[in-house]
CSV table of C-alpha atoms and ligand atoms in Angstrom, one decimal:
chain,number,residue,atom,x,y,z
M,64,MET,CA,-88.4,-88.8,-178.8
M,65,MET,CA,-91.4,-88.6,-176.6
M,66,ASN,CA,-94.2,-86.5,-178.0
M,67,LEU,CA,-95.1,-84.2,-175.1
M,68,GLU,CA,-98.3,-83.1,-176.7
M,69,GLN,CA,-99.6,-86.7,-176.4
M,70,THR,CA,-98.7,-87.0,-172.8
M,71,ILE,CA,-100.0,-83.7,-171.3
M,72,ALA,CA,-103.7,-83.9,-170.5
M,73,PRO,CA,-105.6,-80.9,-171.8
M,74,LYS,CA,-106.8,-78.6,-169.0
M,75,ILE,CA,-110.4,-77.6,-169.8
M,76,LEU,CA,-112.4,-74.9,-168.1
M,77,VAL,CA,-116.2,-75.1,-168.5
M,78,VAL,CA,-118.1,-71.9,-167.7
M,79,GLY,CA,-121.6,-72.2,-166.3
M,80,GLN,CA,-123.6,-73.7,-163.5
M,81,GLY,CA,-126.6,-75.5,-164.9
M,82,ALA,CA,-127.5,-79.1,-165.8
M,83,ARG,CA,-126.2,-78.2,-169.3
M,84,GLU,CA,-122.7,-77.7,-167.9
M,85,HIS,CA,-123.0,-80.8,-165.7
M,86,ALA,CA,-123.8,-82.7,-168.9
M,87,LEU,CA,-120.9,-81.1,-170.8
M,88,LEU,CA,-118.5,-82.1,-168.0
M,89,HIS,CA,-119.9,-85.6,-168.0
M,90,ALA,CA,-119.4,-85.9,-171.8
M,91,LEU,CA,-115.9,-84.3,-171.7
M,92,SER,CA,-114.9,-86.7,-168.9
M,93,GLN,CA,-115.4,-89.5,-171.3
M,94,SER,CA,-113.0,-88.1,-173.9
M,95,PRO,CA,-110.0,-90.4,-174.8
M,96,GLN,CA,-107.8,-87.3,-174.2
M,97,HIS,CA,-108.4,-87.7,-170.4
M,98,PRO,CA,-108.8,-84.0,-169.8
M,99,GLN,CA,-108.4,-82.3,-166.5
M,100,LEU,CA,-111.7,-80.5,-165.8
M,101,LEU,CA,-112.5,-77.3,-164.0
M,102,VAL,CA,-115.8,-75.5,-163.8
M,103,ALA,CA,-116.7,-71.9,-163.0
M,104,PRO,CA,-118.8,-71.8,-160.9
M,105,GLY,CA,-120.5,-75.2,-161.3
M,106,ASN,CA,-122.9,-76.8,-158.9
M,107,ALA,CA,-123.0,-79.6,-156.3
M,108,GLY,CA,-123.3,-82.3,-159.0
M,109,CYS,CA,-120.1,-81.2,-160.8
M,110,GLU,CA,-117.9,-81.9,-157.8
M,111,THR,CA,-117.1,-85.5,-158.7
M,112,LEU,CA,-116.1,-84.5,-162.3
M,113,ALA,CA,-114.3,-81.2,-161.9
M,114,ILE,CA,-112.6,-78.7,-159.6
M,115,LEU,CA,-115.1,-76.0,-158.7
M,116,VAL,CA,-113.8,-72.4,-159.3
M,117,PRO,CA,-115.9,-69.7,-157.6
M,118,ILE,CA,-116.0,-67.2,-160.4
M,119,ALA,CA,-119.3,-65.9,-161.8
M,120,VAL,CA,-120.1,-66.5,-165.5
M,121,THR,CA,-120.3,-62.8,-166.2
M,122,ASP,CA,-117.0,-61.9,-164.6
M,123,VAL,CA,-115.0,-61.9,-167.9
M,124,PRO,CA,-111.8,-60.4,-166.6
M,125,ALA,CA,-111.6,-62.9,-163.7
M,126,LEU,CA,-112.3,-65.8,-166.0
M,127,VAL,CA,-109.6,-64.8,-168.4
M,128,ASP,CA,-107.1,-64.1,-165.6
M,129,PHE,CA,-107.9,-67.5,-164.1
M,130,ALA,CA,-107.5,-69.3,-167.4
M,131,VAL,CA,-104.1,-67.6,-168.1
M,132,SER,CA,-102.7,-68.2,-164.6
M,133,GLN,CA,-103.8,-71.8,-164.5
M,134,GLY,CA,-102.6,-72.7,-167.9
M,135,VAL,CA,-106.1,-73.6,-169.2
M,136,THR,CA,-105.7,-75.0,-172.7
M,137,PHE,CA,-109.4,-74.8,-173.8
M,138,VAL,CA,-112.5,-73.0,-172.5
M,139,VAL,CA,-116.0,-74.4,-173.1
M,140,VAL,CA,-118.6,-71.6,-172.6
M,141,GLY,CA,-122.1,-72.9,-171.6
M,142,PRO,CA,-124.4,-69.9,-171.2
M,143,GLU,CA,-125.1,-67.0,-173.5
M,144,ALA,CA,-124.3,-64.1,-171.1
M,145,PRO,CA,-120.5,-64.4,-171.2
M,146,LEU,CA,-120.6,-64.8,-174.9
M,147,SER,CA,-122.5,-61.6,-175.3
M,148,LEU,CA,-119.9,-60.0,-173.0
M,149,GLY,CA,-117.1,-61.0,-175.3
M,150,LEU,CA,-115.5,-63.8,-173.2
M,151,VAL,CA,-114.3,-65.7,-176.3
M,152,ASP,CA,-112.7,-62.6,-177.9
M,153,ALA,CA,-111.0,-61.8,-174.6
M,154,LEU,CA,-109.6,-65.3,-174.3
M,155,ALA,CA,-108.4,-65.1,-178.0
M,156,GLU,CA,-106.4,-62.1,-177.1
M,157,LYS,CA,-104.5,-64.3,-174.7
M,158,ASP,CA,-104.2,-67.1,-177.3
M,159,ILE,CA,-106.6,-69.4,-175.4
M,160,PRO,CA,-109.0,-71.1,-177.7
M,161,ALA,CA,-112.6,-71.5,-176.7
M,162,PHE,CA,-115.8,-73.2,-177.7
M,163,GLY,CA,-118.3,-70.5,-178.5
M,164,PRO,CA,-118.8,-67.6,-180.9
M,165,SER,CA,-117.3,-64.1,-180.8
M,166,GLN,CA,-119.2,-61.2,-179.3
M,167,ALA,CA,-120.2,-60.1,-182.8
M,168,CYS,CA,-121.8,-63.5,-183.6
M,169,ALA,CA,-123.4,-63.7,-180.2
M,170,THR,CA,-125.6,-60.9,-181.3
M,171,LEU,CA,-127.6,-63.5,-183.3
M,172,GLU,CA,-129.1,-64.4,-179.9
M,173,SER,CA,-129.1,-61.1,-178.1
M,174,SER,CA,-130.8,-59.1,-180.9
M,175,LYS,CA,-133.8,-60.5,-182.7
M,176,PHE,CA,-133.5,-57.7,-185.3
M,177,PHE,CA,-129.9,-58.6,-186.0
M,178,ALA,CA,-130.8,-62.2,-186.4
M,179,LYS,CA,-133.6,-61.3,-188.8
M,180,GLN,CA,-131.2,-59.1,-190.9
M,181,CYS,CA,-128.7,-61.9,-191.2
M,182,MET,CA,-131.4,-64.4,-192.1
M,183,GLY,CA,-132.6,-61.9,-194.8
M,184,GLN,CA,-129.1,-61.6,-196.1
M,185,ALA,CA,-128.7,-65.4,-196.2
M,186,SER,CA,-132.3,-66.0,-197.6
M,187,VAL,CA,-133.1,-68.3,-194.7
M,188,PRO,CA,-136.8,-69.1,-194.4
M,189,THR,CA,-138.3,-67.3,-191.4
M,190,ALA,CA,-141.5,-65.4,-190.5
M,191,HIS,CA,-142.1,-62.0,-192.1
M,192,TYR,CA,-141.3,-59.2,-189.7
M,193,ALA,CA,-141.2,-55.5,-189.1
M,194,TYR,CA,-138.7,-53.7,-186.9
M,195,CYS,CA,-140.5,-50.9,-184.9
M,196,GLN,CA,-139.0,-48.2,-182.8
M,197,THR,CA,-142.2,-46.3,-182.0
M,198,GLU,CA,-145.7,-47.2,-181.0
M,199,THR,CA,-147.1,-45.8,-184.3
M,200,GLU,CA,-144.7,-48.0,-186.3
M,201,GLY,CA,-145.8,-51.0,-184.2
M,202,PHE,CA,-149.5,-50.4,-184.6
M,203,THR,CA,-149.0,-50.0,-188.4
M,204,ALA,CA,-147.1,-53.3,-188.5
M,205,LEU,CA,-150.1,-55.0,-186.8
M,206,GLU,CA,-152.4,-53.6,-189.5
M,207,THR,CA,-150.2,-55.0,-192.2
M,208,ILE,CA,-150.3,-58.5,-190.6
M,209,GLY,CA,-154.0,-58.1,-190.5
M,210,LYS,CA,-155.2,-60.9,-188.3
M,211,PRO,CA,-154.2,-62.6,-185.0
M,212,PRO,CA,-152.3,-64.3,-183.5
M,213,TYR,CA,-149.6,-61.5,-183.6
M,214,VAL,CA,-146.1,-62.2,-182.4
M,215,VAL,CA,-144.3,-59.3,-180.6
M,216,LYS,CA,-140.7,-59.7,-179.6
M,217,GLU,CA,-138.7,-57.2,-177.5
M,218,ASP,CA,-135.3,-56.7,-179.2
M,219,GLY,CA,-133.0,-57.5,-176.3
M,220,LEU,CA,-131.7,-60.5,-174.4
M,221,ALA,CA,-134.7,-61.8,-172.6
M,222,ALA,CA,-133.9,-65.4,-171.5
M,223,GLY,CA,-137.0,-66.8,-173.2
M,224,LYS,CA,-139.2,-63.9,-171.9
M,225,GLY,CA,-140.0,-60.8,-173.9
M,226,VAL,CA,-142.0,-62.7,-176.5
M,227,THR,CA,-145.8,-62.2,-176.6
M,228,ILE,CA,-148.0,-64.4,-178.8
M,229,ALA,CA,-151.1,-62.1,-178.8
M,230,SER,CA,-154.4,-63.6,-179.7
M,231,THR,CA,-156.1,-60.2,-180.0
M,232,LEU,CA,-155.1,-56.9,-181.4
M,233,GLU,CA,-155.6,-55.3,-178.0
M,234,GLU,CA,-153.1,-57.7,-176.4
M,235,ALA,CA,-150.6,-57.0,-179.1
M,236,LYS,CA,-150.9,-53.3,-178.7
M,237,ILE,CA,-150.3,-53.6,-174.9
M,238,ALA,CA,-147.2,-55.6,-175.6
M,239,ILE,CA,-145.9,-52.9,-177.9
M,240,GLN,CA,-146.7,-50.2,-175.4
M,241,GLN,CA,-145.0,-52.0,-172.6
M,242,ALA,CA,-141.8,-52.5,-174.7
M,243,MET,CA,-141.8,-48.8,-175.7
M,244,GLU,CA,-142.2,-47.7,-172.0
M,245,LYS,CA,-138.8,-49.6,-171.5
M,246,ALA,CA,-137.4,-47.8,-174.6
M,247,MET,CA,-137.1,-51.3,-176.1
M,248,PRO,CA,-137.7,-51.6,-179.9
M,249,VAL,CA,-139.8,-54.6,-181.0
M,250,VAL,CA,-139.8,-57.1,-183.9
M,251,ILE,CA,-143.3,-57.9,-184.9
M,252,GLU,CA,-143.7,-61.2,-186.8
M,253,SER,CA,-146.4,-63.2,-188.5
M,254,PHE,CA,-147.4,-66.3,-186.6
M,255,LEU,CA,-146.0,-69.6,-187.7
M,256,GLU,CA,-148.0,-72.8,-187.4
M,257,GLY,CA,-146.4,-76.2,-186.8
M,258,VAL,CA,-144.3,-78.0,-184.2
M,259,GLU,CA,-141.1,-76.7,-182.7
M,260,LEU,CA,-137.8,-78.5,-183.0
M,261,SER,CA,-134.3,-77.7,-181.7
M,262,LEU,CA,-131.3,-78.5,-184.0
M,263,PHE,CA,-127.8,-77.9,-182.8
M,264,ALA,CA,-125.0,-77.5,-185.2
M,265,ILE,CA,-121.3,-77.4,-184.3
M,266,CYS,CA,-119.6,-74.8,-186.5
M,267,ASP,CA,-116.0,-74.1,-187.4
M,268,GLY,CA,-116.5,-70.9,-189.3
M,269,VAL,CA,-116.9,-72.8,-192.6
M,270,HIS,CA,-118.7,-76.1,-191.9
M,271,ALA,CA,-121.6,-77.2,-189.7
M,272,VAL,CA,-122.2,-80.6,-188.1
M,273,PRO,CA,-125.8,-81.1,-187.1
M,274,LEU,CA,-126.3,-83.0,-183.9
M,275,PRO,CA,-129.3,-85.3,-183.2
M,276,PRO,CA,-132.5,-83.2,-183.3
M,277,ALA,CA,-134.3,-82.6,-180.0
M,278,GLN,CA,-137.6,-81.3,-178.7
M,279,ASP,CA,-137.9,-79.1,-175.7
M,280,PHE,CA,-141.0,-78.6,-173.4
M,281,LYS,CA,-141.0,-74.9,-172.6
M,282,ARG,CA,-144.2,-74.5,-170.6
M,283,VAL,CA,-144.3,-75.1,-166.9
M,284,GLY,CA,-147.3,-77.4,-166.8
M,285,ASP,CA,-148.5,-80.7,-168.4
M,286,ASP,CA,-150.2,-80.3,-171.8
M,287,ASP,CA,-148.2,-77.1,-172.3
M,288,ALA,CA,-150.2,-75.2,-169.8
M,289,GLY,CA,-148.9,-72.2,-167.8
M,290,LEU,CA,-145.9,-69.9,-168.1
M,291,ASN,CA,-142.9,-70.2,-170.3
M,292,THR,CA,-139.8,-71.5,-168.6
M,293,GLY,CA,-136.2,-72.2,-169.6
M,294,GLY,CA,-137.4,-75.8,-170.4
M,295,MET,CA,-139.0,-78.5,-168.3
M,296,GLY,CA,-137.8,-81.5,-170.3
M,297,ALA,CA,-136.6,-82.8,-173.6
M,298,TYR,CA,-136.1,-85.9,-175.7
M,299,SER,CA,-134.0,-86.9,-178.7
M,300,PRO,CA,-134.0,-88.0,-181.4
M,301,VAL,CA,-137.4,-86.7,-182.7
M,302,TYR,CA,-139.6,-89.1,-184.6
M,303,PHE,CA,-140.6,-86.5,-187.3
M,304,ALA,CA,-137.1,-85.0,-187.8
M,305,ASP,CA,-136.1,-87.3,-190.5
M,306,GLU,CA,-133.0,-87.3,-192.8
M,307,ALA,CA,-134.8,-85.1,-195.3
M,308,LEU,CA,-135.6,-82.5,-192.7
M,309,VAL,CA,-132.1,-82.3,-191.2
M,310,SER,CA,-130.7,-82.2,-194.7
M,311,ALA,CA,-133.0,-79.3,-195.6
M,312,VAL,CA,-131.9,-77.4,-192.5
M,313,GLN,CA,-128.3,-77.9,-193.6
M,314,THR,CA,-129.0,-76.6,-197.1
M,315,LYS,CA,-131.5,-73.8,-196.3
M,316,VAL,CA,-130.2,-72.6,-193.0
M,317,LEU,CA,-126.7,-73.7,-191.9
M,318,VAL,CA,-124.7,-73.4,-195.2
M,319,PRO,CA,-126.1,-69.9,-196.1
M,320,MET,CA,-125.8,-68.6,-192.5
M,321,LEU,CA,-122.2,-69.7,-192.2
M,322,LYS,CA,-121.5,-68.1,-195.6
M,323,THR,CA,-123.2,-64.9,-194.6
M,324,MET,CA,-121.5,-64.6,-191.2
M,325,ALA,CA,-118.1,-65.2,-192.9
M,326,GLU,CA,-118.9,-62.6,-195.6
M,327,ARG,CA,-119.7,-60.0,-192.9
M,328,GLY,CA,-116.2,-60.6,-191.5
M,329,THR,CA,-117.4,-62.4,-188.4
M,330,PRO,CA,-117.2,-66.2,-189.2
M,331,PHE,CA,-119.4,-68.3,-186.8
M,332,HIS,CA,-117.6,-70.7,-184.5
M,333,GLY,CA,-119.2,-72.6,-181.7
M,334,LEU,CA,-122.8,-73.9,-181.6
M,335,LEU,CA,-125.6,-72.5,-183.7
M,336,TYR,CA,-128.9,-73.5,-182.1
M,337,VAL,CA,-131.6,-73.4,-184.7
M,338,GLY,CA,-135.1,-73.1,-183.3
M,339,LEU,CA,-137.4,-74.3,-186.0
M,340,MET,CA,-141.1,-74.4,-186.7
M,341,VAL,CA,-141.9,-77.4,-189.0
M,342,HIS,CA,-144.6,-79.6,-190.2
M,343,PRO,CA,-143.8,-83.3,-189.6
M,344,HIS,CA,-142.3,-85.0,-192.7
M,345,GLN,CA,-142.6,-81.8,-194.8
M,346,PRO,CA,-139.1,-80.4,-194.9
M,347,GLU,CA,-140.2,-77.8,-197.4
M,348,THR,CA,-142.2,-76.0,-194.8
M,349,LEU,CA,-139.4,-75.3,-192.3
M,350,ASN,CA,-139.0,-71.8,-190.8
M,351,VAL,CA,-136.4,-70.5,-188.3
M,352,VAL,CA,-138.1,-69.1,-185.2
M,353,GLU,CA,-134.9,-68.1,-183.4
M,354,PHE,CA,-131.2,-68.6,-183.2
M,355,ASN,CA,-129.3,-69.2,-180.0
M,356,VAL,CA,-125.5,-69.3,-180.0
M,357,ARG,CA,-124.9,-71.9,-177.3
M,358,PHE,CA,-126.1,-75.4,-176.2
M,359,GLY,CA,-129.7,-75.4,-175.2
M,360,ASP,CA,-130.8,-76.4,-171.8
M,361,PRO,CA,-132.4,-79.0,-171.3
M,362,GLU,CA,-131.8,-80.4,-174.8
M,363,THR,CA,-128.0,-80.8,-174.2
M,364,GLN,CA,-128.9,-83.3,-171.4
M,365,VAL,CA,-130.3,-85.6,-174.1
M,366,VAL,CA,-128.1,-84.8,-177.1
M,367,LEU,CA,-124.7,-85.4,-175.4
M,368,PRO,CA,-125.5,-88.8,-173.9
M,369,LEU,CA,-126.5,-89.9,-177.4
M,370,LEU,CA,-123.1,-88.8,-178.8
M,371,THR,CA,-121.1,-90.4,-176.0
M,372,ALA,CA,-123.1,-93.6,-176.3
M,373,GLU,CA,-121.7,-93.7,-179.9
M,374,ASN,CA,-118.2,-93.0,-178.6
M,375,VAL,CA,-118.0,-89.6,-180.1
M,376,ASP,CA,-115.1,-87.6,-178.6
M,377,VAL,CA,-117.1,-84.5,-177.6
M,378,LEU,CA,-114.0,-82.7,-176.6
M,379,ALA,CA,-112.5,-83.2,-180.0
M,380,LEU,CA,-115.7,-81.9,-181.6
M,381,LEU,CA,-115.8,-78.8,-179.5
M,382,GLN,CA,-112.0,-78.1,-180.0
M,383,ALA,CA,-112.5,-78.5,-183.8
M,384,SER,CA,-115.1,-75.8,-183.8
M,385,ALA,CA,-112.5,-73.3,-182.6
M,386,SER,CA,-110.2,-73.6,-185.6
M,387,THR,CA,-111.3,-72.6,-189.1
M,388,GLY,CA,-112.2,-75.6,-191.2
M,389,ALA,CA,-111.0,-78.2,-188.7
M,390,LEU,CA,-114.2,-80.1,-188.7
M,391,ALA,CA,-113.5,-81.3,-192.2
M,392,ASN,CA,-110.3,-82.9,-191.1
M,393,LEU,CA,-111.6,-84.5,-187.9
M,394,PHE,CA,-115.1,-85.4,-188.9
M,395,PRO,CA,-114.9,-85.5,-192.8
M,396,GLN,CA,-117.9,-87.8,-193.1
M,397,TRP,CA,-120.1,-85.4,-191.3
M,398,VAL,CA,-119.2,-82.3,-193.2
M,399,ALA,CA,-118.9,-83.6,-196.7
M,400,SER,CA,-121.2,-82.0,-199.2
M,401,GLY,CA,-124.6,-82.8,-198.1
M,402,TYR,CA,-125.5,-84.4,-194.8
M,403,ARG,CA,-124.6,-88.1,-194.1
M,404,PRO,CA,-126.8,-89.3,-191.3
M,405,SER,CA,-125.8,-92.9,-191.4
M,406,GLN,CA,-123.0,-92.2,-189.0
M,407,LEU,CA,-125.5,-92.2,-186.2
M,408,SER,CA,-128.8,-94.1,-186.0
M,409,TRP,CA,-130.9,-91.0,-185.3
M,410,PHE,CA,-133.7,-91.6,-187.8
M,411,CYS,CA,-136.5,-94.1,-187.9
M,412,LYS,CA,-140.1,-94.1,-188.6
M,413,SER,CA,-141.7,-95.0,-185.3
M,414,SER,CA,-140.8,-94.3,-181.7
M,415,ASN,CA,-140.9,-97.9,-180.7
M,416,GLN,CA,-138.3,-99.0,-183.2
M,417,ALA,CA,-135.0,-99.8,-181.6
M,418,ARG,CA,-132.8,-96.7,-181.8
M,419,PRO,CA,-130.8,-95.1,-179.0
M,420,SER,CA,-133.0,-92.4,-177.4
M,421,ALA,CA,-132.7,-90.1,-174.4
M,422,VAL,CA,-135.3,-88.4,-172.3
M,423,THR,CA,-134.7,-85.7,-169.6
M,424,VAL,CA,-137.3,-84.5,-167.0
M,425,VAL,CA,-136.5,-81.3,-165.1
M,426,MET,CA,-137.3,-81.2,-161.4
M,427,ALA,CA,-137.9,-77.6,-160.4
M,428,SER,CA,-138.6,-75.7,-157.2
M,429,GLN,CA,-142.3,-75.1,-156.5
M,430,GLY,CA,-143.1,-71.6,-157.8
M,431,TYR,CA,-140.7,-71.7,-160.7
M,432,PRO,CA,-140.6,-69.8,-163.1
M,433,GLU,CA,-141.9,-67.2,-160.7
M,434,ALA,CA,-140.6,-66.7,-157.2
M,435,TYR,CA,-139.4,-69.9,-155.5
M,436,PRO,CA,-137.6,-70.8,-152.2
M,437,THR,CA,-134.1,-72.2,-152.1
M,438,GLY,CA,-132.2,-74.1,-149.5
M,439,ASN,CA,-134.7,-77.0,-149.4
M,440,ALA,CA,-133.6,-80.6,-148.8
M,441,ILE,CA,-133.1,-83.1,-151.7
M,442,SER,CA,-132.4,-86.7,-151.1
M,443,LEU,CA,-131.0,-88.7,-154.0
M,444,PRO,CA,-131.0,-92.5,-154.3
M,445,ASP,CA,-127.7,-94.3,-154.1
M,446,LEU,CA,-126.4,-93.7,-157.6
M,447,ASN,CA,-125.4,-97.4,-157.9
M,448,SER,CA,-129.0,-98.3,-157.4
M,449,LEU,CA,-130.1,-96.5,-160.5
M,450,GLU,CA,-131.0,-98.4,-163.7
M,451,ALA,CA,-128.3,-98.5,-166.3
M,452,GLY,CA,-128.5,-95.5,-168.5
M,453,VAL,CA,-129.9,-93.1,-165.9
M,454,ILE,CA,-127.9,-90.0,-165.1
M,455,ILE,CA,-129.1,-87.3,-162.6
M,456,TYR,CA,-127.7,-84.0,-163.8
M,457,HIS,CA,-127.7,-81.2,-161.3
M,458,ALA,CA,-128.7,-77.6,-162.0
M,459,GLY,CA,-129.6,-75.4,-159.0
M,460,THR,CA,-128.0,-77.5,-156.2
M,461,GLN,CA,-125.5,-76.7,-153.5
M,462,LYS,CA,-124.1,-78.5,-150.4
M,463,SER,CA,-124.7,-77.3,-146.9
M,464,ALA,CA,-121.8,-76.9,-144.5
M,465,GLU,CA,-122.7,-80.4,-143.2
M,466,GLY,CA,-122.6,-81.8,-146.8
M,467,ALA,CA,-126.4,-82.1,-147.2
M,468,LEU,CA,-127.8,-81.5,-150.7
M,469,LEU,CA,-130.0,-78.4,-151.0
M,470,SER,CA,-131.9,-76.7,-153.7
M,471,ALA,CA,-130.3,-73.5,-155.0
M,472,GLY,CA,-132.3,-72.4,-158.0
M,473,GLY,CA,-135.5,-72.7,-160.1
M,474,ARG,CA,-134.5,-75.7,-162.1
M,475,VAL,CA,-132.8,-78.1,-159.7
M,476,LEU,CA,-132.2,-81.5,-161.4
M,477,SER,CA,-132.4,-82.8,-164.9
M,478,VAL,CA,-133.2,-86.5,-164.6
M,479,THR,CA,-132.0,-88.2,-167.8
M,480,ALA,CA,-132.2,-91.7,-169.2
M,481,LEU,CA,-130.8,-93.3,-172.2
M,482,ALA,CA,-132.3,-96.5,-173.6
M,483,GLU,CA,-132.6,-98.5,-176.8
M,484,ASN,CA,-135.9,-96.8,-177.7
M,485,LEU,CA,-137.9,-93.7,-176.6
M,486,PRO,CA,-140.6,-95.4,-174.4
M,487,GLN,CA,-138.0,-97.2,-172.4
M,488,ALA,CA,-135.9,-94.1,-171.9
M,489,ARG,CA,-139.1,-92.3,-170.7
M,490,ARG,CA,-140.0,-95.1,-168.3
M,491,LYS,CA,-136.5,-95.1,-166.9
M,492,ALA,CA,-136.4,-91.3,-166.4
M,493,TYR,CA,-139.7,-91.2,-164.6
M,494,GLY,CA,-138.6,-94.3,-162.6
M,495,ALA,CA,-135.6,-92.4,-161.3
M,496,ILE,CA,-137.8,-89.4,-160.4
M,497,GLU,CA,-139.9,-91.7,-158.2
M,498,ALA,CA,-136.7,-92.6,-156.3
M,499,ILE,CA,-135.8,-88.9,-155.6
M,500,ASP,CA,-137.0,-87.3,-152.4
M,501,PHE,CA,-137.5,-83.6,-153.1
M,502,PRO,CA,-140.8,-82.6,-151.3
M,503,THR,CA,-140.7,-79.0,-152.4
M,504,GLY,CA,-140.0,-79.8,-156.0
M,505,PHE,CA,-142.2,-80.6,-159.0
M,506,ASN,CA,-141.9,-81.9,-162.5
M,507,ARG,CA,-144.0,-82.3,-165.7
M,508,THR,CA,-145.5,-85.8,-166.1
M,509,ASP,CA,-145.9,-85.7,-169.9
M,510,ILE,CA,-142.4,-85.2,-171.2
M,511,ALA,CA,-142.0,-87.2,-174.5
M,512,LEU,CA,-145.4,-88.8,-173.9
M,513,LYS,CA,-147.0,-87.9,-177.2
M,514,ALA,CA,-143.9,-88.9,-179.1
M,515,CYS,CA,-144.0,-92.4,-177.4
M,516,LEU,CA,-147.6,-92.8,-178.7
M,517,VAL,CA,-146.6,-92.3,-182.4
M,518,GLU,CA,-146.5,-95.5,-184.2
K,856,AMP,P1,-138.1,-66.9,-179.3
K,856,AMP,O1,-137.5,-66.3,-178.1
K,856,AMP,O2,-138.0,-66.0,-180.6
K,856,AMP,O3,-137.7,-68.3,-179.6
K,856,AMP,O4,-139.7,-67.1,-179.0
K,856,AMP,C1,-140.1,-67.8,-177.9
K,856,AMP,C2,-141.2,-68.8,-178.3
K,856,AMP,O5,-142.3,-68.1,-178.9
K,856,AMP,C3,-140.8,-69.8,-179.4
K,856,AMP,O6,-140.1,-70.9,-178.8
K,856,AMP,C4,-142.1,-70.1,-180.0
K,856,AMP,O7,-142.8,-71.0,-179.2
K,856,AMP,C5,-142.8,-68.8,-179.9
K,856,AMP,N1,-142.7,-68.1,-181.2
K,856,AMP,C6,-141.7,-67.2,-181.5
K,856,AMP,N2,-141.9,-66.7,-182.7
K,856,AMP,C7,-143.0,-67.3,-183.3
K,856,AMP,C8,-143.7,-67.2,-184.5
K,856,AMP,N3,-143.3,-66.3,-185.5
K,856,AMP,N4,-144.8,-68.0,-184.7
K,856,AMP,C9,-145.2,-68.8,-183.7
K,856,AMP,N5,-144.6,-68.9,-182.5
K,856,AMP,C10,-143.5,-68.2,-182.3
K,857,LIG,N1,-134.2,-74.9,-174.2
K,857,LIG,C1,-134.2,-73.5,-174.7
K,857,LIG,C2,-132.9,-72.8,-174.5
K,857,LIG,O1,-131.9,-73.3,-174.1
K,857,LIG,O2,-132.9,-71.6,-174.9
């Protein structure tokens, strides 16, 4: 008898509209399950991969109704907002599985205090902190820390804003006062030295599978000058994130966090984004700076091409995260006790050594991350003329009535290249940027530069 399950293509709805979601669609489109893809709301770049559905990411009832009425078999949630609003819980009520955590687990990202409490319960290494609801409590906490820099974090969803690294006591006090004026409690932390690293782990409530480590460039200008942004570029793998470091994250962070979340009655499914502060090649010094509960942007644009280059079925990986313990059946070698990195060649000692690497450079609208114009013309090269391994992911783009490509957001494109080593990937990504005509756009010129100089 014919097995219907094998013949019906899964119908997948991706929620989101950035380059992260374009990269997700691109990876899902390569699945041997040949899924039918939909995206709400998507962007101009997603058109060739998926049907665009004009529903906002925060309109949970409309997303659920759409998924039910269209027979969607699996939903992949990109951004944080719908997770915080309980999209995954609402879909579960209709028996539609989804990639992403419950509303309760999404609080790990939306509340710094909640994240700190869970880290405390799980004995995860992180900066010392005080939770302060009044100005007096805040000022006392600063005295306890004693010397600058001071880290003051507003306890609410802030999309990368709301964190002040104060180099003087006065600056720290102002940040506390400003938060209190908004009736926003603060978490005050000691300052961690080191370099930042993003590690994504796909979690099924019990197990965690770490993906290739990535580094994100958060400041708007070269040499990390200027304002914080959502991220201006990324590369992966990272030369100092060796086996020992990833293994230490597994033992000290992922395993205890999953155990703690399960013990609290809210097992973690989806992606746990571990923002780390580390010292190169010293795994014992790692500290967690933050948790996010979804794929990072722009890191996803480098992590996913590395997985698909190794023929990983990304759809199967995301689907497995939704059912408790399923990763152990589907990816046993990745979740066996202790981490087994030999599955993918992510680790090596120098950046020039052959090892698949990816670099992405964000092209943004002039003015970003502050006010910027939209509706400006972008001309892309013929995609067939691009070097092998180059992919232009769209973020804030739209098509005019005449079909012309226009900017529609702060971050507009995420120009990505995959190559057999990091310097080549970097050269290819910047080569593709040269071929893009976006007169009102700009990009950093130093993405992955330092990493390429490490011998
Ligand atoms: P968060 O939103 O908690 O990730 O903080 C935003 C950024 O502030 C991080 O990416 C770090 O660059 C920086 N940061 C946050 N907490 C600390 C800390 N305790 N020590 C040093 N830098 C920090
Ligand atoms: N790249 C940082 C973030 O996605 O939050």
